[in-house]
Amino acid sequence: MKRSCSSNALAAIRVAGAFAAALVVFSDFCDAGKTSAFVRKDDKALDMPLDSDVFRVPNGYNAPQQVHITQGDHDGSAVIVSWVTPDEPGSSLVLYGAFVNNLTFSAKGKVHRYKFYNYTSGYIHHCTIRNLKYDSRYYYAVGVGHALRMFWFTTPPKVGPDVPYTFGLIGDLGQSFDSNRTLTHYELNMHKGKTMLFVGDLSYADNYPNHDNVRWDTWGRFTERSAAYQPWIWTAGNHEIDFVPEIGETEPFKPYKNRYHVPYKASGSTSPFWYSIKRASAYIIVLASYSAYGKYTPQYKWLEAELPKVNRSETSWLIVLMHSPWYNSYNYHYMEGETMRVMYEPWFVKYKVDVVFAGHVHAYERSERISNVAYNIVNMECNPVPDQSAPVYITIGDGGNQEGLATNMTQPQPKYSAFREASFGHAIFDVKNRTHAYYAWHRNQDGYAVEADSMWFYNRFWQPMDESSASV
Ligand SMILES: *[C@@H]1O[C@H](CO)[C@@H](O)[C@H](O)[C@H]1NC(C)=O
Ligand SMILES: *[C@@H]1O[C@H](CO)[C@@H](O)[C@H](O)[C@H]1NC(C)=O
Ligand SMILES: *[C@@H]1O[C@H](CO)[C@@H](O)[C@H](O)[C@H]1NC(C)=O
Ligand SMILES: *[C@@H]1O[C@H](CO)[C@@H](O)[C@H](O)[C@H]1NC(C)=O
Ligand SMILES: *[C@@H]1O[C@H](CO)[C@@H](O)[C@H](O)[C@H]1NC(C)=O
Ligand SMILES: *[C@@H]1O[C@H](CO)[C@@H](O)[C@H](O)[C@H]1NC(C)=O
Ligand SMILES: [Fe+2]
């Protein structure tokens, strides 16, 4: 898509013009980046109070709550169903079937609790249901024996390079009034995301005294209205670490790990914080910004072995999720993703990752296709350069959080930054076939969602052409 030059970017060119080498680099970009002029009235992100409608406990003794699903295997024919019962363990059975009044099948899960300082969780159930038919509606029920609650989901089509499929994208959601607007807009979006790619920072319970885990429960009840009906693909963020030695809590990620299961073993991972799934025409790799990723570490070895396994004739789109962005031109979390970028960016270019989604920065930003892999300490080539084998980097940490928007941006806007705006919102990545995907970011403008940034993606394996010639 064509974008006009902003004054910031022109200033950048003038500054760069003083250095001949830098000018060569910058002049390779055909278009200048844009800093949106949209200004929100309120950027505070106030939490919804405990008695809010979205946190209501379902009726009935021991009624299951916080119901959520995620993919349960590597290629989408299994689902992990999770829920919490408050009063007693109750049944870990999931009843399911193709007809609402005929739940023929059942599977039994496991139940456990955990303690966090002086908080004790409810009874957390996880049950994997397998061998589902592709592209099919299933109804399921949990709470057998007491208050039965029924939900449904649709399995993805069988994996294939041209299968159309629509992903939603939210990061740093939290449980503020803005979080509720983001989720509502996602639900109302005409393009209808079928699976949520969630890029980390879920509940922000850790901002409460003693990381009050009651706020993990309220978050689970708040998101149920979406996460019980479509899988949310989880990424761990810094607000999931919950490391508080002052009160004796020294096991990182304890609440997250207990509540949100992912199918990591199916992709040969040894940890729930990094794993992969195939879904429709996409291969999705989830990375852990807060687990070791240096050379020789388990995550490094896993990713090194994982990338060559991606078969673009089977899954044409290669998408990576992580929490901390590698390219970020806001004055928040500046360069926090840098050490991981140094480790893995050459692989992303080599294996032609289509797009990387990250959160963490409470704002929105989309990059050009750029890489910074030439730098080797001594050669001084430390500027990101246009690179058609490189992914587009998108920061979508603007779900609603609890700490307010990140409004302070580095100036001038770097040339590699195509579009940036500090507003809450969500995005949709709509795969059409092996060559084309339509991407759009929807800003939460007070009552309704506005498509504020969009782009046609050309697949890096099947059609590795410059997208700036595509019009939206
Ligand atoms: C959250 O959003 C839903 C759907 O728009 C609405 O019904 C509900 O009242 C909202 N709750 C709060 C606390 O904002
Ligand atoms: C319920 O579903 C099962 C399996 O799909 C089928 O064999 C059975 O006939 C159905 N029963 C009724 C009453 O529809
Ligand atoms: C946990 O301890 C805090 C203070 O240390 C207190 O305010 C809170 O009520 C306690 N919660 C429970 C469930 O005992
Ligand atoms: C890649 O996937 C295609 C389509 O499923 C298949 O025909 C081919 O054998 C696969 N290649 C490898 C190396 O597994
Ligand atoms: C924005 O961030 C820069 C760099 O950290 C800082 O110097 C500046 O004071 C900040 N501006 C505002 C308005 O907070
Ligand atoms: C892929 O989708 C794009 C966008 O909808 C369309 O223009 C193109 O013709 C499609 N390609 C094929 C081979 O169908
Ligand atoms: Fe974060």
Coordinates of C-alpha atoms and ligand atoms in Angstrom, one line a residue:
M1 CA 0.0 0.0 0.0
K2 CA 1.2 3.5 -0.7
R3 CA 1.9 5.8 2.2
S4 CA 2.8 9.5 2.0
C5 CA 5.9 10.8 3.6
S6 CA 5.4 12.2 7.1
S7 CA 7.5 15.2 8.3
N8 CA 9.1 13.0 10.9
A9 CA 10.5 10.7 8.3
L10 CA 11.6 13.6 6.1
A11 CA 13.5 14.9 9.0
A12 CA 15.1 11.5 9.4
I13 CA 16.3 11.6 5.8
R14 CA 17.8 15.1 6.3
V15 CA 19.7 13.9 9.4
A16 CA 20.8 10.8 7.7
G17 CA 21.8 12.8 4.6
A18 CA 24.9 14.0 6.6
F19 CA 26.2 10.4 6.4
A20 CA 26.7 9.1 2.9
A21 CA 26.5 5.4 4.0
A22 CA 23.4 5.9 6.0
L23 CA 21.8 7.7 3.1
V24 CA 22.2 4.7 0.9
V25 CA 20.5 2.6 3.5
F26 CA 17.6 4.9 3.9
S27 CA 17.1 5.6 0.3
D28 CA 16.3 2.0 -0.2
F29 CA 12.9 2.5 1.4
C30 CA 10.4 3.7 -1.1
D31 CA 8.0 5.1 1.4
A32 CA 8.3 7.0 4.7
G33 CA 6.8 5.8 7.9
K34 CA 3.7 7.3 9.4
T35 CA 3.0 8.4 13.0
S36 CA -0.8 8.6 13.2
A37 CA -2.2 11.9 14.3
F38 CA -5.1 10.2 16.1
V39 CA -5.2 11.3 19.8
R40 CA -7.3 9.5 22.3
K41 CA -9.2 11.4 25.0
D42 CA -8.3 9.0 27.8
D43 CA -5.3 6.7 28.0
K44 CA -5.6 5.6 31.7
A45 CA -6.9 2.0 31.4
L46 CA -8.8 1.7 34.7
D47 CA -9.6 -1.8 35.9
M48 CA -13.2 -2.9 36.0
P49 CA -14.3 -3.3 39.7
L50 CA -14.8 -6.7 41.2
D51 CA -18.6 -6.5 41.0
S52 CA -18.6 -5.8 37.2
D53 CA -21.0 -7.7 35.0
V54 CA -18.1 -9.4 33.1
F55 CA -16.8 -11.0 36.3
R56 CA -20.1 -12.5 37.4
V57 CA -19.9 -16.1 38.8
P58 CA -22.2 -18.5 36.9
N59 CA -25.3 -19.7 38.8
G60 CA -25.5 -23.1 40.5
Y61 CA -23.6 -25.1 43.1
N62 CA -20.0 -25.7 41.9
A63 CA -20.8 -24.3 38.5
P64 CA -17.8 -24.4 36.2
Q65 CA -16.3 -21.0 35.4
Q66 CA -13.3 -19.6 33.5
V67 CA -14.0 -22.0 30.7
H68 CA -11.4 -21.7 27.9
I69 CA -10.1 -23.8 25.1
T70 CA -6.9 -24.1 23.1
Q71 CA -5.5 -26.3 20.4
G72 CA -4.6 -29.7 21.9
D73 CA -2.2 -31.3 19.4
H74 CA 0.1 -30.3 16.5
D75 CA -2.3 -30.1 13.6
G76 CA -5.7 -29.1 15.0
S77 CA -7.7 -32.3 15.6
A78 CA -7.6 -32.0 19.4
V79 CA -8.7 -29.4 21.8
I80 CA -7.7 -28.8 25.4
V81 CA -10.8 -27.7 27.5
S82 CA -10.0 -26.0 30.8
W83 CA -12.3 -24.8 33.6
V84 CA -12.4 -24.1 37.3
T85 CA -14.9 -25.4 39.9
P86 CA -15.1 -23.3 43.0
D87 CA -16.6 -25.5 45.8
E88 CA -15.4 -29.1 45.3
P89 CA -13.4 -30.9 42.6
G90 CA -16.6 -32.3 40.9
S91 CA -16.3 -34.2 37.6
S92 CA -13.4 -33.8 35.2
L93 CA -15.5 -35.1 32.4
V94 CA -16.1 -33.3 29.1
L95 CA -19.1 -34.4 27.2
Y96 CA -19.1 -33.6 23.5
G97 CA -20.7 -34.3 20.2
A98 CA -21.8 -32.9 16.9
F99 CA -25.4 -32.2 18.0
V100 CA -26.5 -30.0 20.8
N101 CA -28.9 -32.5 22.4
N102 CA -26.7 -35.6 21.8
L103 CA -23.3 -35.3 23.5
T104 CA -22.3 -38.9 22.6
F105 CA -18.6 -38.7 23.5
S106 CA -16.8 -38.1 26.7
A107 CA -13.2 -37.6 27.8
K108 CA -11.8 -37.4 31.3
G109 CA -9.4 -34.7 32.4
K110 CA -7.3 -34.0 35.5
V111 CA -8.0 -31.7 38.3
H112 CA -5.6 -29.9 40.7
R113 CA -5.2 -26.8 42.8
Y114 CA -2.3 -24.5 43.5
K115 CA -1.4 -22.1 46.3
F116 CA 0.1 -18.7 45.9
Y117 CA 1.1 -17.0 49.2
N118 CA -2.2 -16.9 51.1
Y119 CA -4.4 -17.6 48.0
T120 CA -5.7 -21.1 47.2
S121 CA -7.0 -21.6 43.7
G122 CA -10.3 -23.3 42.8
Y123 CA -10.2 -26.8 41.3
I124 CA -8.6 -26.4 37.9
H125 CA -9.5 -28.9 35.3
H126 CA -7.8 -29.6 32.0
C127 CA -9.1 -32.2 29.6
T128 CA -7.8 -33.0 26.0
I129 CA -10.4 -34.2 23.6
R130 CA -8.8 -35.9 20.5
N131 CA -9.6 -37.3 17.1
L132 CA -12.0 -34.6 16.2
K133 CA -13.2 -34.2 12.7
Y134 CA -11.8 -31.2 10.9
D135 CA -13.9 -28.3 10.0
S136 CA -16.7 -29.3 12.2
R137 CA -18.9 -27.8 14.9
Y138 CA -18.8 -29.6 18.3
Y139 CA -20.9 -28.9 21.3
Y140 CA -19.4 -29.6 24.7
A141 CA -20.4 -29.6 28.3
V142 CA -18.6 -29.4 31.6
G143 CA -19.8 -29.5 35.2
V144 CA -21.3 -33.0 35.1
G145 CA -23.2 -33.9 38.3
H146 CA -23.9 -30.3 39.4
A147 CA -24.4 -27.3 37.2
L148 CA -23.8 -28.4 33.6
R149 CA -22.8 -25.7 31.3
M150 CA -22.7 -26.1 27.5
F151 CA -20.5 -24.3 24.9
W152 CA -19.4 -25.0 21.3
F153 CA -16.4 -24.6 19.0
T154 CA -15.5 -25.3 15.4
T155 CA -12.4 -27.3 14.5
P156 CA -10.1 -25.9 11.8
P157 CA -10.0 -27.3 8.3
K158 CA -7.4 -29.9 7.7
V159 CA -3.9 -28.4 7.2
G160 CA -3.3 -27.3 3.6
P161 CA -1.4 -24.5 1.8
D162 CA -4.5 -22.7 0.4
V163 CA -6.9 -23.1 3.2
P164 CA -8.5 -19.7 4.0
Y165 CA -8.5 -19.0 7.7
T166 CA -8.9 -15.9 9.9
F167 CA -6.8 -15.2 13.1
G168 CA -7.5 -12.6 15.7
L169 CA -4.7 -10.8 17.4
I170 CA -4.7 -9.3 20.9
G171 CA -1.9 -8.5 23.3
D172 CA -1.6 -7.2 26.8
L173 CA -5.3 -7.5 27.4
G174 CA -5.7 -7.0 31.2
Q175 CA -9.2 -6.4 32.7
S176 CA -9.7 -2.6 32.3
F177 CA -12.7 -1.0 30.7
D178 CA -10.5 -0.7 27.6
S179 CA -9.8 -4.4 27.7
N180 CA -13.6 -5.0 27.6
R181 CA -13.9 -2.6 24.6
T182 CA -11.1 -4.4 22.8
L183 CA -12.8 -7.8 23.3
T184 CA -16.2 -6.5 22.3
H185 CA -14.8 -5.0 19.1
Y186 CA -13.1 -8.3 18.3
E187 CA -16.3 -10.1 18.8
L188 CA -18.2 -7.7 16.6
N189 CA -15.6 -7.6 13.9
M190 CA -17.1 -8.4 10.5
H191 CA -14.0 -10.4 9.6
K192 CA -14.6 -12.7 12.5
G193 CA -11.4 -14.2 13.8
K194 CA -11.7 -17.9 14.3
T195 CA -8.7 -18.4 16.5
M196 CA -7.1 -15.9 18.8
L197 CA -3.3 -15.4 18.7
F198 CA -2.6 -13.9 22.1
V199 CA 0.8 -12.4 22.5
G200 CA 1.1 -12.4 26.3
D201 CA 0.3 -10.4 29.4
L202 CA -3.1 -11.8 30.4
S203 CA -4.5 -10.7 33.7
Y204 CA -2.1 -8.2 35.3
A205 CA -2.9 -9.8 38.6
D206 CA 0.7 -9.2 39.5
N207 CA 0.0 -5.4 39.8
Y208 CA -2.2 -6.2 42.9
P209 CA -0.9 -6.6 46.5
N210 CA 0.7 -10.0 46.8
H211 CA -0.1 -10.6 43.1
D212 CA -3.7 -11.2 44.3
N213 CA -4.6 -14.3 42.3
V214 CA -8.3 -13.5 42.6
R215 CA -7.6 -11.2 39.6
W216 CA -6.5 -14.3 37.7
D217 CA -10.0 -15.7 38.4
T218 CA -11.8 -12.6 37.3
W219 CA -9.7 -12.5 34.1
G220 CA -10.7 -16.1 33.4
R221 CA -14.4 -15.2 33.8
F222 CA -14.1 -12.0 31.7
T223 CA -12.5 -13.8 28.7
E224 CA -14.7 -16.9 28.9
R225 CA -17.2 -15.3 26.5
S226 CA -14.6 -15.7 23.7
A227 CA -12.1 -18.2 24.9
A228 CA -14.8 -20.9 25.6
Y229 CA -15.9 -20.8 22.0
Q230 CA -12.6 -20.4 20.0
P231 CA -9.1 -21.4 20.9
W232 CA -6.8 -18.8 22.3
I233 CA -3.2 -19.6 21.4
W234 CA -1.1 -18.5 24.5
T235 CA 2.2 -16.7 24.7
A236 CA 3.8 -16.0 28.1
G237 CA 4.5 -12.3 28.9
N238 CA 6.4 -10.6 31.7
H239 CA 3.1 -10.3 33.7
E240 CA 2.9 -14.1 33.8
I241 CA 6.3 -14.4 35.6
D242 CA 4.8 -13.9 39.1
F243 CA 8.2 -14.3 40.8
V244 CA 7.9 -12.8 44.3
P245 CA 10.6 -14.1 46.6
E246 CA 9.5 -11.5 49.3
I247 CA 6.4 -13.6 50.0
G248 CA 8.0 -16.9 49.3
E249 CA 6.8 -17.3 45.7
T250 CA 9.9 -18.4 43.8
E251 CA 8.5 -20.6 41.1
P252 CA 8.2 -18.4 37.9
F253 CA 5.0 -18.6 35.9
K254 CA 3.2 -20.6 38.6
P255 CA -0.4 -19.2 38.1
Y256 CA -0.1 -19.1 34.3
K257 CA 1.3 -22.6 34.0
N258 CA -1.4 -24.0 36.3
R259 CA -4.2 -22.3 34.5
Y260 CA -3.3 -22.2 30.8
H261 CA -2.2 -25.4 29.3
V262 CA -0.7 -25.6 25.8
P263 CA 0.2 -28.6 23.6
Y264 CA 3.9 -28.1 23.8
K265 CA 4.9 -31.8 23.8
A266 CA 3.2 -32.3 20.4
S267 CA 5.9 -30.1 18.9
G268 CA 8.8 -31.8 20.7
S269 CA 9.2 -28.9 23.1
T270 CA 10.2 -29.5 26.7
S271 CA 8.5 -26.4 28.1
P272 CA 5.0 -24.8 27.8
F273 CA 6.6 -21.5 27.1
W274 CA 7.8 -22.3 23.6
Y275 CA 6.0 -24.6 21.1
S276 CA 4.4 -24.7 17.7
I277 CA 1.1 -25.6 16.1
K278 CA -0.2 -26.0 12.6
R279 CA -3.6 -24.6 12.0
A280 CA -5.2 -24.5 8.5
S281 CA -2.6 -22.9 6.3
A282 CA -0.4 -21.5 9.1
Y283 CA 2.5 -22.7 11.0
I284 CA 2.6 -20.8 14.3
I285 CA 5.7 -20.7 16.4
V286 CA 5.4 -19.3 20.0
L287 CA 8.6 -18.1 21.6
A288 CA 9.4 -17.3 25.2
S289 CA 10.9 -13.8 25.8
Y290 CA 11.3 -14.7 29.5
S291 CA 13.0 -18.1 29.3
A292 CA 16.6 -18.6 28.3
Y293 CA 17.2 -18.3 24.6
G294 CA 20.9 -18.1 24.3
K295 CA 23.0 -20.6 22.5
Y296 CA 22.9 -24.2 23.9
T297 CA 19.7 -23.5 25.8
P298 CA 16.7 -25.8 25.4
Q299 CA 14.7 -23.1 23.6
Y300 CA 17.6 -22.4 21.2
K301 CA 18.0 -26.1 20.4
W302 CA 14.3 -26.6 19.9
L303 CA 14.0 -23.6 17.5
E304 CA 17.1 -24.6 15.6
A305 CA 15.5 -28.0 15.0
E306 CA 12.0 -26.6 14.5
L307 CA 12.5 -24.2 11.7
P308 CA 13.7 -26.7 9.1
K309 CA 10.6 -28.8 9.8
V310 CA 8.3 -26.1 8.5
N311 CA 7.0 -27.3 5.1
R312 CA 5.6 -24.4 3.2
S313 CA 3.9 -26.7 0.7
E314 CA 1.8 -27.9 3.6
T315 CA 1.5 -24.7 5.7
S316 CA 2.3 -21.8 3.5
W317 CA 2.3 -19.1 6.2
L318 CA 4.9 -18.9 8.9
I319 CA 3.9 -16.8 11.8
V320 CA 5.9 -16.2 15.0
L321 CA 4.4 -14.9 18.3
M322 CA 6.5 -13.5 21.2
H323 CA 5.9 -11.0 23.9
S324 CA 8.8 -8.6 23.8
P325 CA 9.2 -6.9 20.3
W326 CA 12.5 -6.9 18.5
Y327 CA 11.7 -3.7 16.6
N328 CA 10.0 -1.0 18.7
S329 CA 10.3 2.7 18.3
Y330 CA 8.5 3.7 21.5
N331 CA 10.2 5.0 24.6
Y332 CA 8.9 2.0 26.5
H333 CA 10.7 -1.3 26.8
Y334 CA 13.2 0.2 24.3
M335 CA 15.6 -2.5 23.1
E336 CA 14.4 -5.1 25.5
G337 CA 13.9 -7.6 22.6
E338 CA 17.4 -6.9 21.3
T339 CA 19.3 -9.9 22.8
M340 CA 16.7 -12.3 21.4
R341 CA 16.9 -10.6 18.0
V342 CA 20.6 -11.0 17.9
M343 CA 20.2 -14.8 18.5
Y344 CA 17.3 -15.6 16.2
E345 CA 16.9 -13.0 13.5
P346 CA 19.3 -14.7 11.0
W347 CA 17.0 -17.8 11.2
F348 CA 13.9 -15.7 10.6
V349 CA 15.4 -14.3 7.4
K350 CA 16.7 -17.7 6.3
Y351 CA 13.4 -19.5 6.8
K352 CA 11.4 -16.5 5.5
V353 CA 9.1 -15.9 8.4
D354 CA 6.1 -13.9 7.1
V355 CA 5.2 -11.9 10.2
V356 CA 6.2 -11.6 13.8
F357 CA 3.6 -10.5 16.3
A358 CA 4.6 -9.1 19.7
G359 CA 3.0 -7.2 22.6
H360 CA 4.6 -5.7 25.7
V361 CA 4.6 -2.1 24.4
H362 CA 1.1 -0.7 25.1
A363 CA 0.6 0.7 21.7
Y364 CA 0.6 -0.3 18.0
E365 CA 3.4 -0.4 15.4
R366 CA 4.0 -2.1 12.1
S367 CA 7.5 -2.3 10.5
E368 CA 8.6 -2.5 6.9
R369 CA 10.3 -5.7 5.9
I370 CA 13.7 -5.2 7.4
S371 CA 16.6 -7.1 8.9
N372 CA 19.6 -6.2 10.9
V373 CA 21.7 -9.4 10.4
A374 CA 24.7 -7.9 8.7
Y375 CA 26.2 -6.4 11.9
N376 CA 29.1 -8.4 13.4
I377 CA 30.5 -6.0 16.0
V378 CA 33.4 -4.9 13.9
N379 CA 31.8 -3.9 10.6
M380 CA 29.7 -1.1 12.0
E381 CA 26.8 -2.1 9.7
C382 CA 24.3 -1.7 12.5
N383 CA 21.3 -0.2 10.7
P384 CA 18.2 -2.2 9.8
V385 CA 18.0 -2.5 6.0
P386 CA 15.2 -3.3 3.7
D387 CA 15.1 -7.1 3.2
Q388 CA 12.4 -8.9 1.3
S389 CA 13.2 -12.2 3.0
A390 CA 12.5 -10.6 6.4
P391 CA 9.2 -10.7 8.3
V392 CA 7.0 -7.7 9.0
Y393 CA 7.2 -6.9 12.8
I394 CA 3.9 -5.9 14.4
T395 CA 3.6 -4.7 18.0
I396 CA 0.0 -5.2 19.2
G397 CA 0.4 -4.7 23.0
D398 CA -2.6 -2.4 22.9
G399 CA -5.3 -4.7 24.3
G400 CA -6.2 -2.7 27.4
N401 CA -3.7 -3.6 30.0
Q402 CA -3.7 -1.8 33.4
E403 CA -0.9 0.7 33.1
G404 CA -2.2 3.0 30.4
L405 CA -1.1 3.6 26.8
A406 CA 2.5 4.0 25.8
T407 CA 2.3 7.5 24.2
N408 CA 6.0 8.5 24.2
M409 CA 7.7 7.7 20.9
T410 CA 11.3 8.1 19.8
Q411 CA 11.7 11.0 17.4
P412 CA 12.2 11.1 14.5
Q413 CA 10.3 7.9 13.6
P414 CA 12.9 5.4 12.3
K415 CA 12.5 4.7 8.6
Y416 CA 11.9 1.0 9.2
S417 CA 8.7 1.9 11.2
A418 CA 5.9 2.0 8.7
F419 CA 3.0 3.0 11.0
R420 CA 2.6 3.7 14.7
E421 CA -0.1 4.9 16.9
A422 CA -0.8 4.8 20.6
S423 CA -4.4 3.6 20.8
F424 CA -6.1 0.5 22.1
G425 CA -7.3 -2.1 19.6
H426 CA -7.0 -5.6 18.1
A427 CA -6.1 -7.0 14.7
I428 CA -7.2 -9.6 12.2
F429 CA -4.9 -11.7 10.0
D430 CA -7.0 -13.1 7.2
V431 CA -5.3 -15.8 5.1
K432 CA -6.9 -16.0 1.7
N433 CA -4.7 -18.6 0.0
R434 CA -1.0 -19.4 -0.2
T435 CA 0.0 -16.1 -1.7
H436 CA -2.3 -13.5 0.0
A437 CA -3.4 -12.5 3.5
Y438 CA -5.2 -9.4 4.4
Y439 CA -4.2 -7.8 7.7
A440 CA -6.0 -5.0 9.5
W441 CA -5.6 -3.3 12.8
H442 CA -8.8 -2.0 14.4
R443 CA -8.5 0.9 16.8
N444 CA -11.1 1.1 19.7
Q445 CA -12.5 4.4 18.9
D446 CA -14.9 5.1 21.7
G447 CA -18.1 3.3 20.6
Y448 CA -16.9 1.4 17.6
A449 CA -13.8 -0.2 16.0
V450 CA -12.1 1.6 13.2
E451 CA -9.8 0.0 10.7
A452 CA -6.8 2.3 11.2
D453 CA -4.0 0.4 9.5
S454 CA -4.1 -2.4 6.9
M455 CA -1.9 -4.2 4.5
W456 CA -2.0 -7.0 2.0
F457 CA 0.6 -9.6 2.9
Y458 CA 2.4 -11.5 0.1
N459 CA 3.6 -14.8 1.3
R460 CA 7.4 -14.9 1.6
F461 CA 7.8 -18.4 0.2
W462 CA 5.2 -18.4 -2.6
Q463 CA 5.2 -14.7 -3.7
P464 CA 8.2 -12.9 -2.1
M465 CA 7.5 -9.6 -3.8
D466 CA 7.5 -6.2 -2.3
E467 CA 4.0 -5.5 -1.0
S468 CA 4.2 -1.8 -1.3
S469 CA 2.9 -2.2 -4.8
A470 CA -0.3 -3.8 -3.4
S471 CA -3.1 -1.4 -2.8
V472 CA -5.6 -1.8 0.0
Ligands
LIG1 C1 -18.3 -5.1 28.8 O1 -18.7 -5.2 27.5 C2 -20.0 -5.9 27.4 C3 -20.2 -6.1 25.9 O2 -20.1 -4.9 25.2 C4 -21.0 -5.1 28.1 O3 -22.3 -5.8 28.0 C5 -20.6 -5.0 29.5 O4 -21.6 -4.2 30.2 C6 -19.3 -4.3 29.7 N1 -18.9 -4.3 31.1 C7 -18.2 -3.3 31.6 C8 -17.9 -3.4 33.1 O5 -17.7 -2.4 31.0
LIG2 C1 -26.2 -39.5 18.8 O1 -24.9 -39.5 18.1 C2 -24.4 -40.8 17.8 C3 -23.0 -40.6 17.2 O2 -22.9 -39.4 16.4 C4 -25.3 -41.6 16.9 O3 -24.8 -42.8 16.7 C5 -26.7 -41.7 17.6 O4 -27.6 -42.3 16.8 C6 -27.2 -40.3 18.0 N1 -28.4 -40.4 18.8 C7 -29.5 -39.7 18.6 C8 -30.7 -40.0 19.5 O5 -29.6 -38.9 17.7
LIG3 C1 -3.8 -12.3 52.3 O1 -3.0 -11.5 53.0 C2 -3.3 -10.1 52.8 C3 -2.4 -9.2 53.6 O2 -1.1 -9.8 53.8 C4 -4.8 -9.8 53.3 O3 -5.1 -8.5 53.0 C5 -5.7 -10.8 52.6 O4 -7.0 -10.6 53.0 C6 -5.3 -12.2 52.7 N1 -6.1 -13.0 51.9 C7 -6.6 -14.2 52.3 C8 -7.4 -15.0 51.3 O5 -6.3 -14.6 53.4
LIG4 C1 5.7 -31.1 2.2 O1 4.3 -31.2 2.1 C2 3.9 -31.6 0.9 C3 2.3 -31.4 0.9 O2 1.8 -32.1 2.0 C4 4.3 -33.1 0.7 O3 3.9 -33.6 -0.6 C5 5.8 -33.2 0.8 O4 6.2 -34.5 0.7 C6 6.3 -32.6 2.1 N1 7.7 -32.5 2.0 C7 8.5 -33.0 3.0 C8 9.9 -32.8 2.8 O5 8.0 -33.6 3.9
LIG5 C1 9.8 10.5 26.5 O1 10.9 9.6 26.7 C2 12.2 10.3 26.7 C3 13.2 9.2 26.7 O2 13.1 8.3 27.8 C4 12.3 11.2 27.9 O3 13.5 11.9 27.8 C5 11.2 12.2 27.8 O4 11.2 13.1 28.9 C6 9.8 11.5 27.7 N1 8.8 12.5 27.4 C7 7.7 12.6 28.2 C8 6.7 13.7 27.8 O5 7.4 11.8 29.1
LIG6 C1 -5.3 -15.5 -3.7 O1 -6.1 -14.5 -3.1 C2 -6.0 -13.2 -3.6 C3 -6.8 -12.2 -2.8 O2 -8.1 -12.7 -2.5 C4 -6.5 -13.3 -5.1 O3 -6.4 -12.0 -5.7 C5 -5.7 -14.3 -5.8 O4 -6.3 -14.4 -7.1 C6 -5.8 -15.6 -5.1 N1 -4.9 -16.6 -5.8 C7 -5.3 -17.7 -6.3 C8 -4.3 -18.6 -7.0 O5 -6.5 -18.0 -6.2
FE7 FE 4.6 -6.9 28.9

